Coordinates of C-alpha atoms and ligand atoms in Angstrom, one line a residue:
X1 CA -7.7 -16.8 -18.4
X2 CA -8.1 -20.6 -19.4
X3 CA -4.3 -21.1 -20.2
X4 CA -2.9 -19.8 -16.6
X5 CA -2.7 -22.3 -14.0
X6 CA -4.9 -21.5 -10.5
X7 CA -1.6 -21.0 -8.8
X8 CA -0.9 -18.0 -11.2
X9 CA -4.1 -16.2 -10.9
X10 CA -5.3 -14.3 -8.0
X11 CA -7.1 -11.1 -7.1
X12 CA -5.6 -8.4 -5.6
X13 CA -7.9 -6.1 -3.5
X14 CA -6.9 -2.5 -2.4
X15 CA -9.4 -0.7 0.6
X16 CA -8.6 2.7 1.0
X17 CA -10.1 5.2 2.6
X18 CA -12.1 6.8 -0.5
X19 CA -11.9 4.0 -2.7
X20 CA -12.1 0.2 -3.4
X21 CA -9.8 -1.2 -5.9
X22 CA -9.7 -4.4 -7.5
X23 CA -8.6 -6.8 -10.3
X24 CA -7.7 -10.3 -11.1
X25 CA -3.9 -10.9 -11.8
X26 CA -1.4 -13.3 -13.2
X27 CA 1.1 -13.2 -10.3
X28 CA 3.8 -14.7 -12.2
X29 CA 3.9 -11.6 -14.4
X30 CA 2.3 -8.7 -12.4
X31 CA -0.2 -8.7 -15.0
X32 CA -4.1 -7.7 -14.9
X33 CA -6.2 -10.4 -16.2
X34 CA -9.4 -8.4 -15.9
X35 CA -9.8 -4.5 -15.8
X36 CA -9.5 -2.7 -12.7
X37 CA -12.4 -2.4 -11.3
X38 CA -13.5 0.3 -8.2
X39 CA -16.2 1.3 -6.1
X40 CA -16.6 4.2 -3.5
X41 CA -15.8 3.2 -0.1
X42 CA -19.0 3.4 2.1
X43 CA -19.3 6.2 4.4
X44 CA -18.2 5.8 7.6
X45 CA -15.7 2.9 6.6
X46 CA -17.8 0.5 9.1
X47 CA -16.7 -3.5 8.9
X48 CA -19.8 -5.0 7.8
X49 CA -20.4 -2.4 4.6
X50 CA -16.8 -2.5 3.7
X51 CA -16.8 -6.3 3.7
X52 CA -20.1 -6.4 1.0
X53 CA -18.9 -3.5 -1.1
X54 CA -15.3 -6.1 -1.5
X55 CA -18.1 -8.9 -1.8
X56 CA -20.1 -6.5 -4.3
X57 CA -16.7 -5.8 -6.4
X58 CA -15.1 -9.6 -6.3
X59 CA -18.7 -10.1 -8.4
X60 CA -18.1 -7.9 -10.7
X61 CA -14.7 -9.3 -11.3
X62 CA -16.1 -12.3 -13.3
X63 CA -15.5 -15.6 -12.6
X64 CA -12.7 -16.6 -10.5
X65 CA -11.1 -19.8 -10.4
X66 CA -12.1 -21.8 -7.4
X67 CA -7.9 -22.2 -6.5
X68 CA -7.2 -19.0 -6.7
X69 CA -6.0 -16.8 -3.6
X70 CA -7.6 -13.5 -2.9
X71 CA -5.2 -11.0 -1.0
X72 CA -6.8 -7.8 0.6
X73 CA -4.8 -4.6 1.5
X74 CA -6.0 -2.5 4.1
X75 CA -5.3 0.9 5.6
X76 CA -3.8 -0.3 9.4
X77 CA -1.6 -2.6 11.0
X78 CA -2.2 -5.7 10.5
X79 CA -1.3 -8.9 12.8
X80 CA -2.5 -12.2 12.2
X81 CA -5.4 -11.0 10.2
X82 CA -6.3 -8.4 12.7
X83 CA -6.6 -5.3 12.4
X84 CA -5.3 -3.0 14.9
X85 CA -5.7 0.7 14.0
X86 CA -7.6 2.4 11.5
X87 CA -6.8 4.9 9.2
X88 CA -9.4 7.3 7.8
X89 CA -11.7 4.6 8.5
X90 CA -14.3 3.7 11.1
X91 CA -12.5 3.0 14.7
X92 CA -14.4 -0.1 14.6
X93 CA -11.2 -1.4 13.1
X94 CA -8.8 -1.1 16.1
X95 CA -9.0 -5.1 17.3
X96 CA -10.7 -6.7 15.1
X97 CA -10.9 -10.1 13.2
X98 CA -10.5 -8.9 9.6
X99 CA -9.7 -11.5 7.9
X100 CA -12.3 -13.7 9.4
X101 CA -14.6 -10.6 8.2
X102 CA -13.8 -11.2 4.3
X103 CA -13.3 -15.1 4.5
X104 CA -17.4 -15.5 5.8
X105 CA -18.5 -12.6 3.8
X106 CA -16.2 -14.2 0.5
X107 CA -16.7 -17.9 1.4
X108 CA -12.9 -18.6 0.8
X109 CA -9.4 -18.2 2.3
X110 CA -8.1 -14.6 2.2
X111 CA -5.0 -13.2 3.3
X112 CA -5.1 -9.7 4.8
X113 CA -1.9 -7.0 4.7
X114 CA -1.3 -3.7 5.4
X115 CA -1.9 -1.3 2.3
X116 CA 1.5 0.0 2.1
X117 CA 3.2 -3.1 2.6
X118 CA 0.7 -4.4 -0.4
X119 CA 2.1 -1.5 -2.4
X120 CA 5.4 -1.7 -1.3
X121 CA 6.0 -5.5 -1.8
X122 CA 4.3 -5.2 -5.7
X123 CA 7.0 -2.2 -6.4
X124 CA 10.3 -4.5 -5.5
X125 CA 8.2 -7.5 -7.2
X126 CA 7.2 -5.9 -10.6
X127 CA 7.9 -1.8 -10.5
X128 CA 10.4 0.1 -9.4
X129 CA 12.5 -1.6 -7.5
X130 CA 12.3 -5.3 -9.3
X131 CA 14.9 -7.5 -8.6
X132 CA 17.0 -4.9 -6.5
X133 CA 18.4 -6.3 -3.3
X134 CA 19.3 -4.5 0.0
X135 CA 17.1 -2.3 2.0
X136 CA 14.3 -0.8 0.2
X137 CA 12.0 1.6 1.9
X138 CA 9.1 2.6 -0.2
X139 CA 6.9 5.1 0.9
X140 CA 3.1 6.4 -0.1
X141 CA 2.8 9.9 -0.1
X142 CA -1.2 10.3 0.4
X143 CA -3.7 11.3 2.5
X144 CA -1.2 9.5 5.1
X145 CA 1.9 8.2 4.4
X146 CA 2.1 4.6 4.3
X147 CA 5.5 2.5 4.6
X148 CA 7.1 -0.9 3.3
X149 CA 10.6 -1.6 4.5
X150 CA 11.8 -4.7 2.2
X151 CA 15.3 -6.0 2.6
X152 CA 16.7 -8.5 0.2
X153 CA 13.1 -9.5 -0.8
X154 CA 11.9 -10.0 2.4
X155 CA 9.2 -8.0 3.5
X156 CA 9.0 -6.6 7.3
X157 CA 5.8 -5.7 8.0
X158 CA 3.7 -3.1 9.9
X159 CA 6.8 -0.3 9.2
X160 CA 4.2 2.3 10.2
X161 CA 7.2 5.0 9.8
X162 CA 5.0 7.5 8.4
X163 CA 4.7 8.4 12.2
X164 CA 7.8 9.1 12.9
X165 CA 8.0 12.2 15.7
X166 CA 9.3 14.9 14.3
X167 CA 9.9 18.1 15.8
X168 CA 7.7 16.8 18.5
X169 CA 4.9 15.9 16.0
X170 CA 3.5 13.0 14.0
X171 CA 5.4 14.0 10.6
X172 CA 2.3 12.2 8.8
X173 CA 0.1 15.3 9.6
X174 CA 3.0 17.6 8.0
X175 CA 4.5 15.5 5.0
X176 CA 1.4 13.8 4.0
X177 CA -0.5 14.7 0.1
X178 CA -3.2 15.6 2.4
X179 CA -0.9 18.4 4.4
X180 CA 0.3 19.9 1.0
X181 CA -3.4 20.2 0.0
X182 CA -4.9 20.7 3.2
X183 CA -2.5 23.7 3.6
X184 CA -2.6 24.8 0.1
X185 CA 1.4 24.1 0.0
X186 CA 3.7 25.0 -3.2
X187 CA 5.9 22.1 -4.2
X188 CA 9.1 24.4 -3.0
X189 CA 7.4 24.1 0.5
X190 CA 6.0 21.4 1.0
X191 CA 8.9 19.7 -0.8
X192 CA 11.0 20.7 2.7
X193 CA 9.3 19.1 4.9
X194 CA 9.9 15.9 2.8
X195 CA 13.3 16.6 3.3
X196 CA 13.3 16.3 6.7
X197 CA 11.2 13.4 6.7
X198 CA 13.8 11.6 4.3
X199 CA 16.7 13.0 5.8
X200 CA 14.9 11.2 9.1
X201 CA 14.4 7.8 7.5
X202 CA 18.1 7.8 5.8
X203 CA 19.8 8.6 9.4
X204 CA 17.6 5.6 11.3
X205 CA 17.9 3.1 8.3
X206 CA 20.6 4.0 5.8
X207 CA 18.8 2.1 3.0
X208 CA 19.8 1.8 -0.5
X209 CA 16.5 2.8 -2.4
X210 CA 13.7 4.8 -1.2
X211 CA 11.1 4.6 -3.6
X212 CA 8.2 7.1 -3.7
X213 CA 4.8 6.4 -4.4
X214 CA 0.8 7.0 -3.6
X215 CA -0.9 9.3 -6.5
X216 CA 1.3 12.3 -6.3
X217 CA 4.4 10.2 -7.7
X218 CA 2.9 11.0 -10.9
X219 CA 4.0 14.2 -10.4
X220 CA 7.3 13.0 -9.2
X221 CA 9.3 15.9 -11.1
X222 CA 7.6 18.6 -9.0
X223 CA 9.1 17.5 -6.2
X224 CA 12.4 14.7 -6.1
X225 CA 14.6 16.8 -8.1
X226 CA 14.1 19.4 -4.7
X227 CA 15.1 16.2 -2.6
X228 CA 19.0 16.9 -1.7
X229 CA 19.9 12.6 -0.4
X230 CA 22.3 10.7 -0.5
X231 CA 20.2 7.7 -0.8
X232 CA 19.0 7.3 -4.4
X233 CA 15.0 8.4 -4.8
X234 CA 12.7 7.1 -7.2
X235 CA 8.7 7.3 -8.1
X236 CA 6.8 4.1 -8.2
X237 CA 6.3 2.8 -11.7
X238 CA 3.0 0.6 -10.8
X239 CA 1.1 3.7 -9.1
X240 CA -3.0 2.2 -9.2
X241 CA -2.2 -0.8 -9.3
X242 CA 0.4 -1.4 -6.6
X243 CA -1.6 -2.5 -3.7
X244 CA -3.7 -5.5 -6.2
X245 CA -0.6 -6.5 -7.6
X246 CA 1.2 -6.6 -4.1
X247 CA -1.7 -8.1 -2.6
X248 CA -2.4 -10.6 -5.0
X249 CA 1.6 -11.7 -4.7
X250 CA 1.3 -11.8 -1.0
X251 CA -1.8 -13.9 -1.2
X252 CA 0.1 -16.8 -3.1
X253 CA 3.0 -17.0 -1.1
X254 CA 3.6 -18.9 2.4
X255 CA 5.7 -16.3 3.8
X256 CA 6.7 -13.0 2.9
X257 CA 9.7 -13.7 1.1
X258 CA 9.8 -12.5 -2.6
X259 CA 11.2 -15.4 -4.4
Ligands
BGC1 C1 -1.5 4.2 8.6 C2 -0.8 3.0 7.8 C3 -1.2 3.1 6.4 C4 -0.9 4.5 5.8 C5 -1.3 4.6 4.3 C6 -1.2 5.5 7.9 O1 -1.9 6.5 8.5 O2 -1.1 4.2 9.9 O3 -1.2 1.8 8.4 O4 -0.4 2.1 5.7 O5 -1.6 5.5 6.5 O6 -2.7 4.3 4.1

């Protein structure tokens, strides 16, 4: 790590609702410095065990230069380093000073972003979608679904179009990983409710990529050959490592333009 510069190093960390992620990157090439390293998210998802299981996993991380940024991605919308929902997480969440959470608990500067914006942000960055222009709208497919609209490298945050209303209901609970497991769906079926959640997004947006991603893309061929669009679909190339890398990025840069 000696022969990177501070500015090129950061650490990316991903809280999700089963799992904390984590790794120190070079940001200039969307690559690990260190392994990824994960811990179990506490039970209940409360604020104050959270923050020491992040504390308990930047440790383990090694040493970190002292310039380096630290960018934390997080399951709810985010505004000005509050947080102001919570998903599969304690409702302790809804209104509160995040970021000030992590910067006493870490002793430094963090910056604090919405999980799929995180994920989104590293796929037009370093995966998928690198270098593309236009609007990209990348979707998570997990136990919600998480969005990142990006339009010629500039993030907009807080997308939240995985609840979109859809035949009167919040299409996460139908289109979600979770439904298709929850419901014990075949690919075939739950592949058709996708398509109406797609066919939703294409007719509000018209975007030139959608990208697909969360841990099912790695089964990608199950289920976006079904996908009849007009808009071109493709999985996420990053997939574990999507939120660090994005978070990471995001930490390092003034505003949320991908240079
Ligand atoms: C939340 C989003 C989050 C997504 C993926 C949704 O339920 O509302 O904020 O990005 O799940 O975790």
């Amino acid at each position: 790590m000696t022969e990177n510069t501070p500015d090129t190093v950061a650490v990316g960390i991903d809280i999700g609702g089963t799992g904390i992620k984590g790794a120190i990157v070079d940001v200039t090439t969307g690559e690990l410095l260190t392994e990824r390293k994960k811990l179990a998210t506490p039970e209940g998802g409360r604020p104050d065990d959270i923050a020491q299981t992040v504390l308990q996993l930047v440790d383990s991380l090694g040493e970190i230069p002292a310039a380096a940024q630290v960018g934390i991605c997080f399951p709810a919308v985010v505004r000005h380093g509050v947080t102001m929902s919570a998903a599969n997480v304690s409702k302790k969440w809804i209104g509160f000073e995040a970021e000030k959470l992590f910067e006493k608990e870490l002793g430094r500067d963090i910056t604090f972003v919405n999980d799929a914006d995180a994920a989104g942000f590293g796929e037009v960055k370093y995966g998928a979608a690198k270098g593309r222009g236009g609007l990209i709208i990348v979707t998570t497919l997990g136990t919600g679904i998480g969005t990142a609209l990006i339009y010629n490298g500039v993030l907009i945050p807080n997308a939240e179009l995985g609840h979109l209303e859809i035949e009167g209901v919040d299409y996460e609970t139908k289109a979600a990983y979770s439904a298709k497991e929850r419901e014990d769906l075949s690919w075939k079926k739950w592949a058709a409710r996708l398509q109406k959640y797609y066919d939703q997004l294409q007719k509000l947006f018209s975007p030139d990529l959608f990208i697909v991603g969360g841990g099912v893309s790695k089964n990608f061929e199950e289920f976006i050959p079904l996908l009849d669009l007009s808009t071109e679909i493709v999985p996420a190339t990053l997939r574990n490592n999507a939120g660090i890398l994005g978070a990471a990025c995001l930490s390092t840069m003034k505003t949320t333009f991908l240079e």
